[in-house]
Amino acid sequence: MARLIAKSPLAGLVPVEVGGLTLSEVETGPVTSVAPFKGKQTAVSKALKAAVGLGMPKVGRMDRKGEARALWVGRGRALVMGAALPDLEGAAQTDQTGANAVLRVEGPAVEAVLARLVPLDLRATAFPVGQTARTMVAHMMASVTRVGDAAFEVMVMRSMAQTLVHDIGGAAKAVAARDLV
Amino acid sequence: MRINCPHCGTRDRREFTWSGADVALNRPAPDAGEAAWDDYVHLRENPAGASRELWYHDPCGTFALVERDTVTHLVGDAVLAEKVAR
């Protein structure tokens, strides 16, 4: 069999500095989609907690414990990253490792830049650290998560990686040109 | 135009896909007869005024039952379609 070389979704695109922002890739480790069957939400959450120390995240939350992260990504579904999962009774589990590109966007202008692309109020008062939203970045479906005072993680499907870096780079240059922040 | 997703809160209309009137929530019983099924499959209202519609919030995968007025464009309450499905 041919020897295949693993390539991360954002390889060759980042790290890059643009318009005062630092764009870098988040190494997620193994990623599993967990979707509890009807009525199994609590049982699956308990089993998940026993396995990685994190339950199913609440709507709009990303929880962390050590390397493991549980990200809410939609109705009745979470992505568990950074930990291999055992089979959980009562949930549909699929391996999503490498399916998504996770871009860390950091810098003082991050809110002003994302405000040009995301139709949401992302200021810290409305969108604190640990908050996540399923929304759109430009025309892409995305998960946007605040991970720091001036840092966000934006997750899109792997096929959109180049567009994401291009769009955020363009917005960052435009904000920098106006010297708004 | 903004629509209230029962999970995510108020979001821009561009995040939603319209799925028509709430017909799918009122599926007739299998033995309801030809007339009821003909109505369910083929006949649609075209209301001027208050309407109940299904909107799909694409990013989070939720169907919401939204009250909307087709004359004033007022968007009212939205609830999880699952809660009202028979």
PDB file of N, CA, C and O in Angstrom, chain A residues 38 59 72-75 117 119-120 133-136 138 141-142, chain B residues 7-8 10-12 14-15 57-63 80 82:
ATOM      1  N   LYS A  38     -32.339   9.667  21.127  1.00  0.00           N
ATOM      2  CA  LYS A  38     -33.436  10.292  21.851  1.00  0.00           C
ATOM      3  C   LYS A  38     -33.543   9.715  23.270  1.00  0.00           C
ATOM      4  O   LYS A  38     -33.576   8.495  23.436  1.00  0.00           O
ATOM      5  N   VAL A  59     -25.734  24.018  25.369  1.00  0.00           N
ATOM      6  CA  VAL A  59     -25.861  24.783  24.130  1.00  0.00           C
ATOM      7  C   VAL A  59     -24.962  26.017  24.189  1.00  0.00           C
ATOM      8  O   VAL A  59     -25.000  26.778  25.146  1.00  0.00           O
ATOM      9  N   TRP A  72     -19.862  22.200  21.702  1.00  0.00           N
ATOM     10  CA  TRP A  72     -21.233  22.079  21.197  1.00  0.00           C
ATOM     11  C   TRP A  72     -21.244  22.491  19.726  1.00  0.00           C
ATOM     12  O   TRP A  72     -20.770  23.571  19.375  1.00  0.00           O
ATOM     13  N   VAL A  73     -21.747  21.623  18.854  1.00  0.00           N
ATOM     14  CA  VAL A  73     -21.729  21.963  17.424  1.00  0.00           C
ATOM     15  C   VAL A  73     -23.098  21.843  16.772  1.00  0.00           C
ATOM     16  O   VAL A  73     -23.181  21.755  15.554  1.00  0.00           O
ATOM     17  N   GLY A  74     -24.140  21.839  17.564  1.00  0.00           N
ATOM     18  CA  GLY A  74     -25.462  21.793  16.953  1.00  0.00           C
ATOM     19  C   GLY A  74     -26.428  21.027  17.828  1.00  0.00           C
ATOM     20  O   GLY A  74     -26.068  20.526  18.893  1.00  0.00           O
ATOM     21  N   ARG A  75     -27.642  20.950  17.346  1.00  0.00           N
ATOM     22  CA  ARG A  75     -28.704  20.313  18.092  1.00  0.00           C
ATOM     23  C   ARG A  75     -28.344  18.869  18.429  1.00  0.00           C
ATOM     24  O   ARG A  75     -28.191  18.037  17.538  1.00  0.00           O
ATOM     25  N   LEU A 117     -17.238  39.757   9.400  1.00  0.00           N
ATOM     26  CA  LEU A 117     -17.523  38.469   8.749  1.00  0.00           C
ATOM     27  C   LEU A 117     -18.640  37.672   9.425  1.00  0.00           C
ATOM     28  O   LEU A 117     -19.249  36.810   8.807  1.00  0.00           O
ATOM     29  N   PRO A 119     -22.226  37.507  11.611  1.00  0.00           N
ATOM     30  CA  PRO A 119     -23.408  38.317  11.941  1.00  0.00           C
ATOM     31  C   PRO A 119     -23.837  38.173  13.400  1.00  0.00           C
ATOM     32  O   PRO A 119     -24.990  37.900  13.703  1.00  0.00           O
ATOM     33  N   LEU A 120     -22.902  38.308  14.320  1.00  0.00           N
ATOM     34  CA  LEU A 120     -23.199  38.125  15.743  1.00  0.00           C
ATOM     35  C   LEU A 120     -22.464  39.180  16.558  1.00  0.00           C
ATOM     36  O   LEU A 120     -21.430  39.680  16.129  1.00  0.00           O
ATOM     37  N   ALA A 133     -20.579  29.547  19.125  1.00  0.00           N
ATOM     38  CA  ALA A 133     -21.796  29.723  18.340  1.00  0.00           C
ATOM     39  C   ALA A 133     -21.638  29.027  17.002  1.00  0.00           C
ATOM     40  O   ALA A 133     -20.572  29.069  16.396  1.00  0.00           O
ATOM     41  N   ARG A 134     -22.696  28.382  16.574  1.00  0.00           N
ATOM     42  CA  ARG A 134     -22.755  27.890  15.198  1.00  0.00           C
ATOM     43  C   ARG A 134     -23.316  29.043  14.388  1.00  0.00           C
ATOM     44  O   ARG A 134     -24.426  29.509  14.640  1.00  0.00           O
ATOM     45  N   THR A 135     -22.551  29.517  13.449  1.00  0.00           N
ATOM     46  CA  THR A 135     -23.000  30.680  12.699  1.00  0.00           C
ATOM     47  C   THR A 135     -22.287  30.691  11.349  1.00  0.00           C
ATOM     48  O   THR A 135     -21.860  29.641  10.886  1.00  0.00           O
ATOM     49  N   MET A 136     -22.181  31.854  10.746  1.00  0.00           N
ATOM     50  CA  MET A 136     -21.507  31.941   9.466  1.00  0.00           C
ATOM     51  C   MET A 136     -20.329  32.883   9.546  1.00  0.00           C
ATOM     52  O   MET A 136     -20.384  33.911  10.201  1.00  0.00           O
ATOM     53  N   ALA A 138     -18.286  34.898   6.802  1.00  0.00           N
ATOM     54  CA  ALA A 138     -18.505  35.229   5.399  1.00  0.00           C
ATOM     55  C   ALA A 138     -19.612  34.292   4.880  1.00  0.00           C
ATOM     56  O   ALA A 138     -20.701  34.285   5.428  1.00  0.00           O
ATOM     57  N   MET A 141     -20.330  28.058   6.739  1.00  0.00           N
ATOM     58  CA  MET A 141     -20.856  27.570   8.005  1.00  0.00           C
ATOM     59  C   MET A 141     -19.671  27.348   8.944  1.00  0.00           C
ATOM     60  O   MET A 141     -18.674  26.761   8.535  1.00  0.00           O
ATOM     61  N   ALA A 142     -19.778  27.811  10.179  1.00  0.00           N
ATOM     62  CA  ALA A 142     -18.617  27.717  11.067  1.00  0.00           C
ATOM     63  C   ALA A 142     -19.032  27.631  12.525  1.00  0.00           C
ATOM     64  O   ALA A 142     -20.161  27.952  12.891  1.00  0.00           O
TER      65      ALA A 142
ATOM     66  N   HIS B   7     -32.632  27.385  20.010  1.00  0.00           N
ATOM     67  CA  HIS B   7     -31.357  27.062  20.661  1.00  0.00           C
ATOM     68  C   HIS B   7     -30.427  28.266  20.746  1.00  0.00           C
ATOM     69  O   HIS B   7     -29.868  28.565  21.788  1.00  0.00           O
ATOM     70  N   CYS B   8     -30.253  28.930  19.622  1.00  0.00           N
ATOM     71  CA  CYS B   8     -29.172  29.914  19.499  1.00  0.00           C
ATOM     72  C   CYS B   8     -29.602  31.338  19.789  1.00  0.00           C
ATOM     73  O   CYS B   8     -28.758  32.226  19.891  1.00  0.00           O
ATOM     74  N   THR B  10     -31.716  34.964  18.728  1.00  0.00           N
ATOM     75  CA  THR B  10     -32.075  35.707  17.528  1.00  0.00           C
ATOM     76  C   THR B  10     -30.908  35.753  16.548  1.00  0.00           C
ATOM     77  O   THR B  10     -29.817  36.151  16.905  1.00  0.00           O
ATOM     78  N   ARG B  11     -31.183  35.321  15.343  1.00  0.00           N
ATOM     79  CA  ARG B  11     -30.129  35.291  14.330  1.00  0.00           C
ATOM     80  C   ARG B  11     -30.615  35.906  13.035  1.00  0.00           C
ATOM     81  O   ARG B  11     -31.812  36.017  12.787  1.00  0.00           O
ATOM     82  N   ASP B  12     -29.649  36.245  12.200  1.00  0.00           N
ATOM     83  CA  ASP B  12     -29.946  36.854  10.909  1.00  0.00           C
ATOM     84  C   ASP B  12     -30.643  35.858   9.991  1.00  0.00           C
ATOM     85  O   ASP B  12     -30.394  34.659  10.045  1.00  0.00           O
ATOM     86  N   ARG B  14     -30.147  35.151   7.015  1.00  0.00           N
ATOM     87  CA  ARG B  14     -29.281  34.417   6.075  1.00  0.00           C
ATOM     88  C   ARG B  14     -28.836  33.069   6.648  1.00  0.00           C
ATOM     89  O   ARG B  14     -28.349  32.221   5.921  1.00  0.00           O
ATOM     90  N   GLU B  15     -28.967  32.874   7.966  1.00  0.00           N
ATOM     91  CA  GLU B  15     -28.589  31.595   8.559  1.00  0.00           C
ATOM     92  C   GLU B  15     -29.704  30.550   8.436  1.00  0.00           C
ATOM     93  O   GLU B  15     -29.513  29.404   8.803  1.00  0.00           O
ATOM     94  N   HIS B  57     -32.635  26.186  10.897  1.00  0.00           N
ATOM     95  CA  HIS B  57     -31.424  26.946  11.221  1.00  0.00           C
ATOM     96  C   HIS B  57     -30.220  26.104  10.798  1.00  0.00           C
ATOM     97  O   HIS B  57     -29.816  25.187  11.499  1.00  0.00           O
ATOM     98  N   ASP B  58     -29.663  26.429   9.655  1.00  0.00           N
ATOM     99  CA  ASP B  58     -28.616  25.582   9.058  1.00  0.00           C
ATOM    100  C   ASP B  58     -27.418  25.324   9.973  1.00  0.00           C
ATOM    101  O   ASP B  58     -26.984  24.182  10.099  1.00  0.00           O
ATOM    102  N   PRO B  59     -26.856  26.361  10.618  1.00  0.00           N
ATOM    103  CA  PRO B  59     -25.629  26.096  11.375  1.00  0.00           C
ATOM    104  C   PRO B  59     -25.819  25.122  12.532  1.00  0.00           C
ATOM    105  O   PRO B  59     -24.903  24.372  12.853  1.00  0.00           O
ATOM    106  N   CYS B  60     -26.978  25.117  13.177  1.00  0.00           N
ATOM    107  CA  CYS B  60     -27.119  24.248  14.345  1.00  0.00           C
ATOM    108  C   CYS B  60     -28.060  23.074  14.081  1.00  0.00           C
ATOM    109  O   CYS B  60     -28.236  22.215  14.932  1.00  0.00           O
ATOM    110  N   GLY B  61     -28.664  23.026  12.890  1.00  0.00           N
ATOM    111  CA  GLY B  61     -29.472  21.863  12.541  1.00  0.00           C
ATOM    112  C   GLY B  61     -30.793  21.754  13.279  1.00  0.00           C
ATOM    113  O   GLY B  61     -31.187  20.671  13.680  1.00  0.00           O
ATOM    114  N   THR B  62     -31.470  22.882  13.470  1.00  0.00           N
ATOM    115  CA  THR B  62     -32.722  22.878  14.214  1.00  0.00           C
ATOM    116  C   THR B  62     -33.883  23.357  13.350  1.00  0.00           C
ATOM    117  O   THR B  62     -33.758  24.377  12.667  1.00  0.00           O
ATOM    118  N   PHE B  63     -35.000  22.609  13.382  1.00  0.00           N
ATOM    119  CA  PHE B  63     -36.223  23.096  12.761  1.00  0.00           C
ATOM    120  C   PHE B  63     -37.010  23.889  13.794  1.00  0.00           C
ATOM    121  O   PHE B  63     -37.260  23.402  14.896  1.00  0.00           O
ATOM    122  N   LEU B  80     -39.334  24.987  19.135  1.00  0.00           N
ATOM    123  CA  LEU B  80     -38.781  23.794  18.505  1.00  0.00           C
ATOM    124  C   LEU B  80     -39.892  23.032  17.803  1.00  0.00           C
ATOM    125  O   LEU B  80     -40.921  22.738  18.408  1.00  0.00           O
ATOM    126  N   GLU B  82     -39.903  20.056  17.064  1.00  0.00           N
ATOM    127  CA  GLU B  82     -40.033  18.755  17.716  1.00  0.00           C
ATOM    128  C   GLU B  82     -41.089  18.773  18.824  1.00  0.00           C
ATOM    129  O   GLU B  82     -41.816  17.812  19.042  1.00  0.00           O
TER     130      GLU B  82
END
